């Protein structure tokens, strides 16, 4: 998009944020009654909904059961009304499959699967607004916590980009469409370990460290927010139970 | 068919070797296997061999109408297929996870990094653009499909020539290759993927894992870079937990490797260009050596033998000489004999005499006494091989093989034992003239029971 300044001289981005600021995050846990765990998150205009079932017995072929660990199954679905033009295939196309695989990889590393051998954990994510991987992961984390499945740590994700020598955190749709480099990072905040790292478009090697650092810092900020949401939810639940 | 699972001992062996920084094929941790690039007769067709992994890339083009929201840009389409000939585990329906992962990675690496100038593919804005289609087929799977595929894709794109087109007003003329030389694509840069395999929760890493190493790895990190040290794609997969400095280190290594590979690619393209211009023969048929059977073609791997002699001498000097003791047989009952307690293997010094322990197998045993032995001639054991051999009394070396089994039978009696059965074999290393000791002939009683 020619003529659109992604970073102005005063250091403001298109939506008025500074380089390292996140978009407004609002989250709610326990949205559905039927599912074991569910969560809804809004990150700016991106809205993601995650639902978790499990651990339960393996559906389908018994042969897939792992003797010592649980099987994590993730499915990503993007609503047809989410992108600028109506999407024809909500799920089953390559991009959704890839997203599902990546979510699965992230959560297999984070969930303590050894505690539930021979079982299956399903995570379904519905994304409205062609947003990013980050919102999906954050929603899924909250949903898994809501379901009470033990995890090593929160999994917080954030995207980052690079414009004019500055690393930007939490890209919006406009910034993504501009075509600059985009990095998506899923982090376990306590240990600083990276569960998933994905980057697109050209970025010079020397700038990699700065962008990684910006994404990591943003992920830690997301963690603070999610932590607050979880504690709030627990407090409400205990009040309702009359503790 | 389902993939054969890797045995635990093989897994352990591989992991132990990696801990000691050794790889099965003798490479160092950051070494690539040999890369061979060969071109076909058509433009845009190439085969890349990374060790034994083989990928065929083919580029083709077509005039189509452009996408609605990108009216002035051409279309790029990538497709990687895991052919069933690549590995027994690849079947038409079964490979979806791996296939999706590889395809998405190729797409992101090549399309999102804008290595090809899509605007130059436009013929008539909004109506006709070129659609470039890159088809990659995996012909043989020996690990690290991604790297081989990315090299094949970029080489095929660099090699490809599209038909020339000219636009005059409303008229579009498409020239055939005979009328006008076909035009190469305009390529900005060449992104190449480098794979890093992680083992033992990220403690050890290897570049360019082969198939066995891939099976035992924890996870894979793929970094695609071009020779200007711009990172085009990073993808971590497999659930490994990375640290930031590991990623940075890998990107530095990738930079070095990509520079080497890019040079190789440019040289190969240049060579092919030269051959075509000079009218020489080109194509796949030429790149297969005629004198060798391709199925068994083995590449030579250089091995450092500079200190082999010293090492060998060291080993021999420190080794203990074989014991001179020859166990004497113990007779329990008539007709059976037992030599040794069955614990220690003393084959080494029994080269010249064979004894069977108490199997009633009816093989013949021969004592070879004081024979003059050439180093080359070995009187091999007949223990389990039938075919009796015997010595004639007082004869020297020659061994007569005779199948006759009706030789005189000597039944081993307990009291007569010590004399008859005793083997006095001299050590095989003695090379004296044959002594005139009577050579005993002994046969076991046939399985009489």
XYZ file of C-alpha atoms in Angstrom:
692
model
C 0.000 0.000 0.000
C 1.904 2.968 -1.211
C 1.788 6.146 0.752
C 0.860 4.480 4.016
C 3.386 5.195 6.661
C 3.761 2.293 8.959
C 5.899 4.198 11.356
C 5.697 7.954 11.484
C 8.541 10.274 12.405
C 7.240 10.693 15.906
C 7.269 6.964 16.345
C 3.532 6.332 16.011
C 2.116 3.484 14.021
C -0.959 3.501 11.841
C -3.331 2.862 14.720
C -1.555 5.276 17.064
C 0.476 2.753 19.005
C 4.136 2.989 19.750
C 6.584 0.432 18.477
C 6.471 -1.916 21.432
C 2.823 -1.533 22.435
C 0.321 -4.316 22.208
C -3.243 -3.997 21.021
C -6.002 -4.087 23.582
C -6.572 -7.604 24.807
C -9.815 -8.760 26.319
C -10.343 -12.351 27.272
C -12.999 -14.468 28.868
C -12.779 -18.042 30.055
C -15.512 -20.612 30.391
C -17.624 -19.387 27.518
C -19.285 -22.694 26.713
C -20.946 -24.941 29.207
C -20.661 -28.181 27.279
C -16.969 -28.182 26.570
C -14.410 -29.111 29.183
C -12.641 -25.822 28.639
C -13.239 -22.808 26.463
C -11.978 -19.283 26.070
C -12.561 -16.231 23.947
C -9.959 -13.614 23.273
C -10.010 -10.315 21.426
C -6.732 -8.843 20.398
C -7.520 -5.580 18.698
C -9.874 -6.601 15.929
C -8.828 -10.206 15.891
C -11.230 -12.463 17.707
C -10.389 -16.045 18.483
C -12.408 -18.721 20.173
C -10.909 -21.934 21.521
C -12.543 -25.048 22.862
C -10.883 -27.982 24.569
C -12.188 -31.487 25.086
C -10.250 -33.941 27.109
C -8.471 -35.840 28.237
C -10.780 -38.531 27.035
C -10.465 -41.907 25.438
C -9.021 -42.099 21.989
C -11.657 -41.788 19.316
C -11.203 -43.485 16.064
C -8.401 -45.962 15.755
C -7.055 -47.419 18.957
C -3.762 -47.911 17.238
C -2.969 -44.249 17.481
C -2.899 -44.331 21.244
C 0.499 -43.653 22.701
C 1.305 -45.896 25.629
C 2.955 -43.276 27.764
C 1.526 -39.961 26.681
C -1.660 -38.268 25.691
C -2.392 -37.458 22.087
C -3.012 -33.806 21.357
C -5.242 -33.080 18.429
C -5.691 -29.549 17.149
C -7.938 -28.182 14.505
C -7.933 -24.658 13.247
C -10.839 -23.173 11.442
C -11.101 -19.729 9.989
C -14.549 -18.276 9.568
C -15.541 -17.518 6.007
C -16.453 -13.964 6.906
C -13.156 -13.315 8.571
C -11.046 -12.033 5.711
C -11.604 -9.085 3.415
C -12.988 -11.374 0.744
C -15.186 -14.230 1.740
C -13.209 -17.394 2.117
C -14.597 -20.364 0.358
C -13.122 -23.177 2.421
C -13.239 -22.645 6.170
C -11.056 -25.606 6.976
C -9.239 -28.422 5.265
C -7.133 -26.237 3.058
C -3.401 -26.220 3.415
C -3.073 -23.130 5.498
C -5.528 -24.360 8.095
C -3.872 -27.748 8.188
C -0.530 -26.142 8.746
C -1.912 -23.958 11.496
C -3.404 -27.014 13.147
C -0.093 -28.808 12.982
C 1.731 -25.887 14.474
C -0.728 -25.510 17.306
C -0.391 -29.186 17.980
C 3.336 -28.987 18.097
C 3.202 -26.040 20.466
C 0.825 -27.634 22.868
C 2.363 -31.057 22.821
C 5.452 -29.443 24.177
C 3.608 -27.466 26.815
C 0.999 -29.883 28.114
C 2.217 -32.504 30.533
C 1.105 -35.361 28.380
C 2.758 -37.990 30.540
C 0.018 -37.584 33.088
C -2.685 -38.822 30.797
C -1.486 -41.817 28.877
C -3.654 -43.334 26.200
C -5.968 -40.367 26.043
C -6.700 -37.597 23.624
C -6.966 -33.858 24.047
C -8.773 -31.908 21.333
C -8.270 -28.216 20.768
C -10.514 -26.446 18.303
C -9.833 -22.858 17.391
C -12.112 -20.629 15.430
C -10.635 -17.402 14.196
C -12.744 -14.547 13.043
C -10.751 -11.877 11.275
C -7.744 -12.994 9.296
C -5.580 -12.318 12.249
C -2.612 -14.271 13.336
C -1.333 -17.369 14.928
C -0.740 -15.488 18.145
C -4.370 -14.966 19.009
C -5.061 -18.649 18.416
C -2.333 -19.743 20.763
C -3.395 -17.352 23.475
C -6.989 -18.465 23.225
C -5.965 -22.106 23.290
C -3.825 -21.564 26.379
C -6.730 -20.080 28.260
C -9.014 -22.849 27.133
C -6.591 -25.547 28.230
C -6.251 -23.852 31.597
C -9.999 -23.632 31.856
C -10.242 -27.358 31.215
C -7.847 -28.009 34.050
C -5.267 -29.854 31.971
C -1.852 -29.511 33.577
C 0.654 -27.502 31.585
C 4.265 -26.646 32.098
C 3.635 -22.953 31.851
C 1.486 -20.466 29.988
C 2.084 -20.462 26.273
C 2.016 -16.852 25.157
C 2.396 -15.839 21.589
C 2.919 -12.589 19.824
C 3.878 -11.404 16.407
C 6.556 -8.899 15.543
C 7.685 -7.055 12.477
C 10.421 -4.777 11.320
C 9.998 -1.417 9.664
C 12.550 1.333 9.148
C 15.046 -0.081 11.543
C 12.542 -0.476 14.375
C 11.031 -3.677 15.596
C 7.252 -3.504 15.947
C 5.342 -5.733 18.310
C 1.890 -7.178 17.698
C 1.171 -6.486 14.072
C -2.269 -5.490 12.955
C -3.799 -6.582 9.685
C -2.718 -3.444 7.877
C 0.871 -3.882 8.911
C 0.839 -7.514 7.907
C -0.589 -6.779 4.503
C 2.126 -4.268 3.825
C 4.397 -7.206 3.246
C 7.268 -6.584 5.562
C 8.908 -9.309 7.596
C 6.673 -10.941 10.163
C 7.728 -13.128 13.014
C 5.390 -15.220 15.152
C 6.734 -16.471 18.422
C 5.245 -18.737 21.077
C 7.019 -18.513 24.378
C 6.905 -20.173 27.774
C 7.523 -17.059 29.850
C 9.022 -18.532 32.968
C 11.873 -20.331 31.283
C 12.102 -18.183 28.209
C 11.950 -21.193 25.947
C 10.582 -20.820 22.487
C 7.948 -23.370 21.623
C 7.446 -22.227 18.094
C 9.176 -19.748 15.858
C 7.976 -18.803 12.446
C 9.099 -16.043 10.160
C 8.176 -14.829 6.712
C 9.611 -12.401 4.216
C 13.078 -11.021 4.047
C 14.855 -9.815 7.098
C 18.548 -9.207 7.320
C 20.334 -11.487 9.744
C 21.656 -8.618 11.803
C 18.190 -7.458 12.701
C 17.014 -10.866 13.781
C 18.031 -10.441 17.368
C 16.150 -7.206 17.813
C 12.978 -8.595 16.341
C 13.213 -11.723 18.458
C 13.688 -9.632 21.540
C 10.712 -7.435 20.710
C 8.511 -10.473 20.162
C 9.710 -12.077 23.394
C 9.015 -8.943 25.380
C 5.557 -8.629 23.876
C 4.851 -12.277 24.691
C 5.801 -11.623 28.279
C 3.417 -8.689 28.380
C 0.689 -10.922 27.040
C 1.500 -13.349 29.805
C 0.900 -10.701 32.453
C -2.476 -9.968 30.949
C -3.510 -13.590 30.616
C -2.378 -14.277 34.147
C -4.634 -11.506 35.367
C -7.555 -12.917 33.395
C -7.098 -16.377 34.843
C -6.875 -15.137 38.386
C -9.973 -13.035 37.889
C -11.855 -16.019 36.557
C -10.807 -18.211 39.462
C -11.850 -15.534 41.902
C -15.278 -15.238 40.320
C -15.739 -18.971 40.259
C -14.835 -19.329 43.910
C -17.204 -16.549 44.877
C -20.004 -18.312 43.049
C -19.175 -21.544 44.805
C -19.392 -19.711 48.052
C -15.847 -20.302 49.232
C 3.098 -49.936 3.925
C 3.760 -48.768 7.404
C 7.160 -47.461 8.241
C 9.473 -49.947 9.878
C 10.026 -48.723 13.413
C 13.531 -47.953 14.458
C 14.939 -50.452 16.918
C 15.965 -49.247 20.331
C 19.556 -50.269 19.955
C 19.886 -48.384 16.735
C 18.338 -45.347 18.338
C 20.683 -45.530 21.273
C 23.641 -46.061 19.016
C 22.822 -43.020 16.954
C 22.280 -40.847 19.997
C 25.488 -42.002 21.633
C 27.415 -41.347 18.459
C 25.945 -37.857 18.240
C 26.938 -37.175 21.816
C 30.470 -38.027 20.853
C 30.155 -35.741 17.847
C 30.325 -38.579 15.369
C 28.024 -39.163 12.472
C 27.502 -42.428 10.698
C 28.752 -41.218 7.363
C 31.826 -39.553 8.773
C 30.674 -35.956 8.394
C 31.266 -33.223 10.890
C 28.331 -31.597 12.662
C 28.103 -28.699 10.243
C 28.848 -30.554 7.013
C 26.518 -30.998 4.135
C 26.435 -34.086 2.017
C 27.573 -33.888 -1.589
C 25.242 -31.887 -3.745
C 24.948 -32.766 -7.403
C 22.878 -30.781 -9.819
C 22.042 -32.072 -13.268
C 19.805 -30.582 -15.904
C 17.442 -32.093 -18.387
C 17.144 -31.296 -22.061
C 14.265 -28.876 -21.563
C 14.716 -25.596 -19.869
C 13.464 -25.618 -16.330
C 14.047 -29.254 -15.543
C 16.649 -30.356 -13.059
C 17.503 -33.091 -10.604
C 19.219 -32.249 -7.350
C 20.955 -34.957 -5.348
C 21.795 -34.227 -1.748
C 23.646 -37.341 -0.761
C 21.106 -39.961 -1.729
C 18.073 -37.733 -1.442
C 16.912 -36.915 -4.925
C 14.415 -34.283 -5.998
C 13.234 -33.566 -9.524
C 12.082 -30.052 -10.262
C 10.141 -28.938 -13.301
C 8.940 -25.467 -14.141
C 6.219 -24.754 -16.658
C 4.283 -21.669 -17.603
C 0.894 -20.759 -18.914
C -1.027 -17.632 -19.793
C -4.019 -17.107 -17.540
C -6.141 -14.298 -16.236
C -4.838 -12.800 -13.025
C -6.305 -12.835 -9.546
C -8.863 -10.134 -8.955
C -7.076 -8.315 -6.219
C -3.696 -8.522 -7.896
C -4.359 -7.591 -11.439
C -0.849 -6.703 -12.436
C 1.015 -9.598 -10.936
C 1.747 -13.023 -12.251
C 0.857 -16.171 -10.346
C 3.310 -18.554 -8.780
C 2.255 -22.031 -7.923
C 4.320 -24.566 -6.025
C 3.656 -28.197 -5.567
C 5.838 -30.747 -3.835
C 4.923 -34.385 -4.169
C 6.251 -37.272 -2.210
C 6.392 -39.891 -4.880
C 5.752 -43.448 -3.821
C 9.136 -44.479 -5.095
C 10.840 -42.297 -2.541
C 10.239 -44.465 0.475
C 8.122 -47.514 1.219
C 6.198 -45.546 3.789
C 4.873 -43.049 1.265
C 1.495 -44.059 0.038
C -1.101 -42.063 -1.835
C -3.318 -41.468 1.123
C -0.986 -41.566 4.041
C 1.425 -38.718 3.929
C -0.715 -35.711 4.653
C 1.041 -34.204 7.668
C 4.487 -34.248 6.213
C 3.208 -33.160 2.852
C 1.341 -30.168 4.237
C 4.311 -29.094 6.265
C 6.747 -29.324 3.382
C 4.440 -27.626 0.920
C 3.696 -24.732 3.215
C 7.350 -24.280 3.956
C 8.229 -24.225 0.259
C 5.465 -21.746 -0.436
C 6.499 -19.423 2.317
C 10.128 -19.664 1.459
C 9.683 -18.945 -2.230
C 6.529 -16.952 -2.571
C 6.502 -14.727 0.483
C 10.113 -13.841 0.099
C 9.388 -12.497 -3.361
C 12.320 -14.150 -4.991
C 10.694 -13.801 -8.391
C 9.530 -10.500 -9.740
C 5.857 -11.180 -10.304
C 5.212 -7.823 -11.907
C 7.423 -8.777 -14.795
C 5.122 -11.713 -15.459
C 2.293 -9.447 -16.389
C 1.417 -9.347 -20.082
C -1.813 -7.396 -20.235
C -2.838 -5.865 -16.940
C -6.038 -7.360 -15.670
C -6.343 -9.838 -18.505
C -3.342 -11.978 -19.169
C -0.495 -12.873 -16.913
C 1.955 -15.704 -16.768
C 1.295 -18.447 -14.298
C 4.531 -20.139 -13.332
C 4.143 -23.586 -11.916
C 6.933 -25.348 -10.071
C 6.473 -29.068 -9.586
C 8.828 -30.897 -7.304
C 8.893 -34.654 -7.019
C 10.797 -36.486 -4.378
C 12.451 -39.454 -6.015
C 14.439 -40.852 -3.141
C 14.130 -40.110 0.551
C 17.313 -40.185 2.543
C 16.608 -37.334 4.885
C 16.409 -33.565 4.604
C 13.811 -33.286 1.906
C 13.359 -29.578 2.535
C 16.853 -28.511 1.631
C 16.974 -30.603 -1.489
C 13.560 -29.392 -2.561
C 14.387 -25.738 -2.060
C 17.588 -26.096 -4.042
C 15.747 -27.907 -6.805
C 13.051 -25.246 -6.934
C 15.390 -22.322 -7.174
C 17.676 -24.037 -9.671
C 14.742 -24.967 -11.866
C 13.442 -21.398 -11.721
C 16.830 -19.989 -12.613
C 17.166 -22.436 -15.460
C 13.715 -21.905 -16.904
C 13.039 -19.851 -20.023
C 9.576 -18.630 -20.851
C 8.374 -17.835 -24.351
C 8.782 -14.290 -25.432
C 5.713 -12.098 -25.705
C 5.202 -8.764 -27.329
C 2.254 -6.444 -26.997
C 1.322 -3.946 -29.690
C -1.678 -1.967 -28.713
C -4.329 -4.590 -28.245
C -2.500 -7.353 -29.991
C -0.512 -9.828 -28.032
C 1.934 -12.001 -29.929
C 3.340 -15.098 -28.352
C 6.513 -16.245 -30.039
C 7.515 -19.866 -30.252
C 11.029 -20.854 -29.218
C 11.978 -21.103 -32.881
C 10.967 -17.558 -33.673
C 12.510 -15.858 -30.734
C 14.737 -17.100 -28.000
C 12.879 -17.758 -24.784
C 13.420 -15.319 -21.979
C 14.645 -16.168 -18.495
C 12.613 -15.206 -15.432
C 13.730 -12.256 -13.421
C 14.883 -13.558 -10.087
C 15.786 -11.163 -7.337
C 17.540 -13.538 -5.016
C 17.901 -17.218 -4.292
C 16.513 -18.375 -0.958
C 17.907 -21.693 0.196
C 16.712 -23.660 3.198
C 19.136 -25.024 5.754
C 17.872 -27.592 8.230
C 19.148 -28.050 11.747
C 18.215 -31.166 13.667
C 18.162 -31.018 17.449
C 18.853 -33.914 19.768
C 18.615 -34.482 23.488
C 16.368 -31.521 24.196
C 18.434 -29.091 22.213
C 21.861 -29.982 23.511
C 23.244 -31.211 20.224
C 22.535 -29.999 16.779
C 23.371 -31.318 13.337
C 23.152 -29.755 9.926
C 21.613 -31.734 7.084
C 20.291 -34.770 8.936
C 20.034 -37.943 6.957
C 17.134 -40.310 7.265
C 18.320 -42.171 10.334
C 19.215 -39.033 12.165
C 15.812 -37.604 11.328
C 14.148 -40.524 12.986
C 15.847 -39.969 16.301
C 15.783 -36.211 16.333
C 13.706 -34.168 18.742
C 12.888 -31.403 16.358
C 13.923 -29.485 13.293
C 14.706 -25.833 12.718
C 14.654 -24.644 9.132
C 16.196 -21.321 8.207
C 15.958 -20.088 4.654
C 18.479 -17.455 3.665
C 19.909 -15.975 0.568
C 23.475 -15.083 -0.092
C 22.967 -11.475 0.975
C 22.399 -12.834 4.467
C 18.756 -11.975 4.485
C 16.580 -14.434 6.293
C 13.617 -15.437 4.196
C 11.922 -17.932 6.451
C 12.404 -19.477 9.861
C 10.360 -22.405 10.964
C 10.788 -24.492 14.046
C 8.914 -27.754 14.211
C 8.730 -30.890 16.245
C 8.135 -29.435 19.638
C 11.661 -28.539 20.655
C 12.200 -25.771 23.106
C 14.658 -23.307 21.676
C 16.588 -20.534 23.279
C 17.149 -17.239 21.583
C 20.899 -17.593 21.289
C 20.532 -21.023 19.688
C 18.440 -19.455 16.978
C 20.962 -16.711 16.442
C 23.818 -19.152 16.254
C 21.974 -21.278 13.737
C 21.315 -18.274 11.568
C 25.024 -17.523 11.437
C 25.836 -21.088 10.417
C 23.086 -20.969 7.834
C 24.638 -17.860 6.329
C 27.903 -19.642 5.711
C 26.270 -22.729 4.243
C 24.007 -20.779 1.961
C 26.938 -18.897 0.502
C 28.642 -22.171 -0.387
C 25.534 -23.692 -1.898
C 24.731 -20.592 -3.918
C 28.178 -20.717 -5.455
C 27.669 -24.311 -6.382
C 24.351 -23.534 -8.009
C 25.743 -20.660 -10.022
C 28.595 -22.798 -11.230
C 26.262 -25.573 -12.283
C 24.022 -23.162 -14.154
C 27.019 -21.660 -15.861
C 28.316 -25.045 -16.917
C 25.032 -26.041 -18.390
C 24.759 -22.762 -20.203
C 28.199 -23.271 -21.690
C 27.473 -26.794 -22.810
C 24.288 -25.783 -24.528
C 25.897 -22.904 -26.295
C 28.776 -24.955 -27.550
C 26.380 -27.502 -28.888
C 27.577 -30.258 -26.642
C 25.347 -32.971 -25.311
C 23.242 -32.174 -22.345
C 20.419 -33.705 -20.486
C 19.898 -36.377 -17.900
C 21.130 -39.180 -20.079
C 24.512 -37.564 -20.287
C 24.877 -37.120 -16.605
C 24.528 -40.805 -15.876
C 27.845 -42.596 -16.169
C 27.597 -45.427 -18.640
C 30.224 -47.655 -17.280
C 28.676 -48.179 -13.947
C 25.506 -49.802 -12.836
C 23.576 -46.888 -11.427
C 21.862 -48.927 -8.804
C 25.093 -49.733 -7.120
C 26.834 -46.515 -7.737
C 28.628 -45.566 -4.611
C 30.283 -42.279 -4.035
C 33.731 -42.370 -2.696
C 34.088 -40.956 0.737
C 37.580 -39.818 1.591
C 38.952 -41.488 4.665
C 42.012 -40.394 6.462
C 44.374 -43.373 6.546
C 47.509 -41.554 7.465
C 47.924 -43.097 10.849
C 46.395 -46.441 10.218
C 49.702 -48.272 10.197
C 50.829 -46.900 13.492
C 47.510 -47.596 15.049
C 47.490 -51.116 13.733
C 50.957 -51.773 15.051
C 50.020 -50.318 18.365
C 47.068 -52.591 18.610
C 49.058 -55.649 17.681
C 51.836 -54.821 20.094
C 49.517 -54.368 22.953
C 47.434 -57.371 22.226
C 48.060 -60.500 24.126
C 49.335 -63.423 22.193
C 46.851 -66.223 21.916
C 47.142 -68.678 24.675
C 49.187 -71.776 24.099
C 46.941 -73.860 26.132
C 44.891 -76.300 24.291
C 42.163 -77.789 26.265
C 42.226 -81.471 26.634
C 39.081 -83.353 26.067
C 37.379 -85.060 28.846
C 35.665 -88.311 28.242
C 32.539 -88.938 30.078
C 31.235 -92.027 28.420
C 32.449 -94.132 25.590
C 31.950 -92.401 22.364
C 31.537 -88.905 23.578
C 34.093 -86.322 24.370
C 34.015 -82.908 25.787
C 36.605 -80.341 25.197
C 36.796 -77.434 27.512
C 33.940 -76.333 29.624
C 32.301 -74.585 26.824
C 33.089 -71.207 28.276
C 36.062 -69.843 26.474
C 36.315 -69.728 22.763
C 39.627 -71.073 21.745
C 39.141 -71.141 18.036
C 42.199 -69.039 17.530
C 44.712 -71.657 18.457
C 42.774 -74.528 17.155
C 43.305 -73.452 13.626
C 45.132 -76.605 12.834
C 43.071 -78.971 14.747
C 39.433 -79.179 15.042
C 37.445 -80.791 17.630
C 33.856 -81.101 18.043
C 32.419 -81.128 21.437
C 29.738 -83.446 22.291
C 27.400 -83.143 19.524
C 26.804 -86.504 18.074
C 27.030 -84.873 14.742
C 29.415 -87.307 13.398
C 31.861 -84.953 11.939
C 35.350 -85.936 11.612
C 38.080 -84.302 13.518
C 41.569 -84.086 12.407
C 44.664 -83.241 14.209
C 47.165 -81.561 12.156
C 50.467 -81.925 13.730
C 53.536 -80.026 13.042
C 52.421 -78.954 9.733
C 54.247 -76.539 7.745
C 51.721 -73.893 7.196
C 51.844 -71.145 4.748
C 50.332 -68.034 5.926
C 47.933 -68.170 3.142
C 46.857 -71.681 3.414
C 44.511 -72.290 6.145
C 43.379 -75.622 7.119
C 39.998 -74.499 7.910
C 37.858 -76.125 10.406
C 35.676 -78.797 9.282
C 33.871 -78.938 12.491
C 30.543 -78.105 11.168
C 31.099 -78.417 7.559
C 31.324 -82.085 6.898
C 33.843 -82.914 4.247
C 36.415 -84.836 6.062
C 40.005 -84.113 5.527
C 42.773 -86.207 6.735
C 46.399 -86.504 6.960
C 48.343 -89.255 5.683
C 50.973 -90.411 8.047
C 54.176 -88.624 7.748
C 53.010 -86.578 4.874
C 53.570 -82.940 4.631
C 51.162 -80.312 3.739
C 48.775 -81.599 1.144
C 45.322 -82.183 2.304
C 43.226 -84.667 0.600
C 39.599 -84.167 0.719
C 37.695 -87.289 0.588
C 34.094 -87.806 1.107
C 34.450 -91.291 2.143
C 33.173 -91.830 5.526
C 33.893 -95.423 5.977
C 37.242 -94.870 7.428
C 38.394 -96.765 10.310
C 36.477 -95.893 13.327
C 38.104 -95.377 16.582
C 35.886 -95.555 19.509
C 36.984 -93.439 22.313
C 37.298 -95.419 25.455
C 37.590 -93.766 28.760
C 40.738 -95.481 29.845
C 42.589 -95.104 26.651
C 41.819 -91.493 26.504
C 44.812 -89.599 27.470
C 46.842 -91.046 24.704
C 44.584 -91.176 21.844
C 42.660 -88.082 22.154
C 45.239 -85.785 23.275
C 45.839 -83.117 20.889
C 49.226 -81.861 20.638
C 48.784 -79.112 18.361
C 51.558 -76.815 18.005
C 50.754 -73.284 17.675
C 49.730 -72.305 14.234
C 52.488 -69.852 14.106
C 55.183 -72.437 13.983
C 56.405 -72.964 10.602
C 58.823 -75.726 10.987
C 59.349 -78.650 8.827
C 56.793 -81.258 9.427
C 57.785 -83.410 12.249
C 57.547 -87.063 11.891
C 55.206 -87.491 14.687
C 52.522 -89.847 13.855
C 49.540 -88.076 12.843
C 46.588 -89.344 14.493
C 43.515 -89.814 12.766
C 40.473 -89.697 14.623
C 36.966 -89.987 13.809
C 34.079 -89.679 15.956
C 31.761 -92.412 16.227
C 28.778 -91.662 14.163
C 25.744 -90.740 15.980
C 25.125 -94.144 17.158
C 22.462 -93.473 19.630
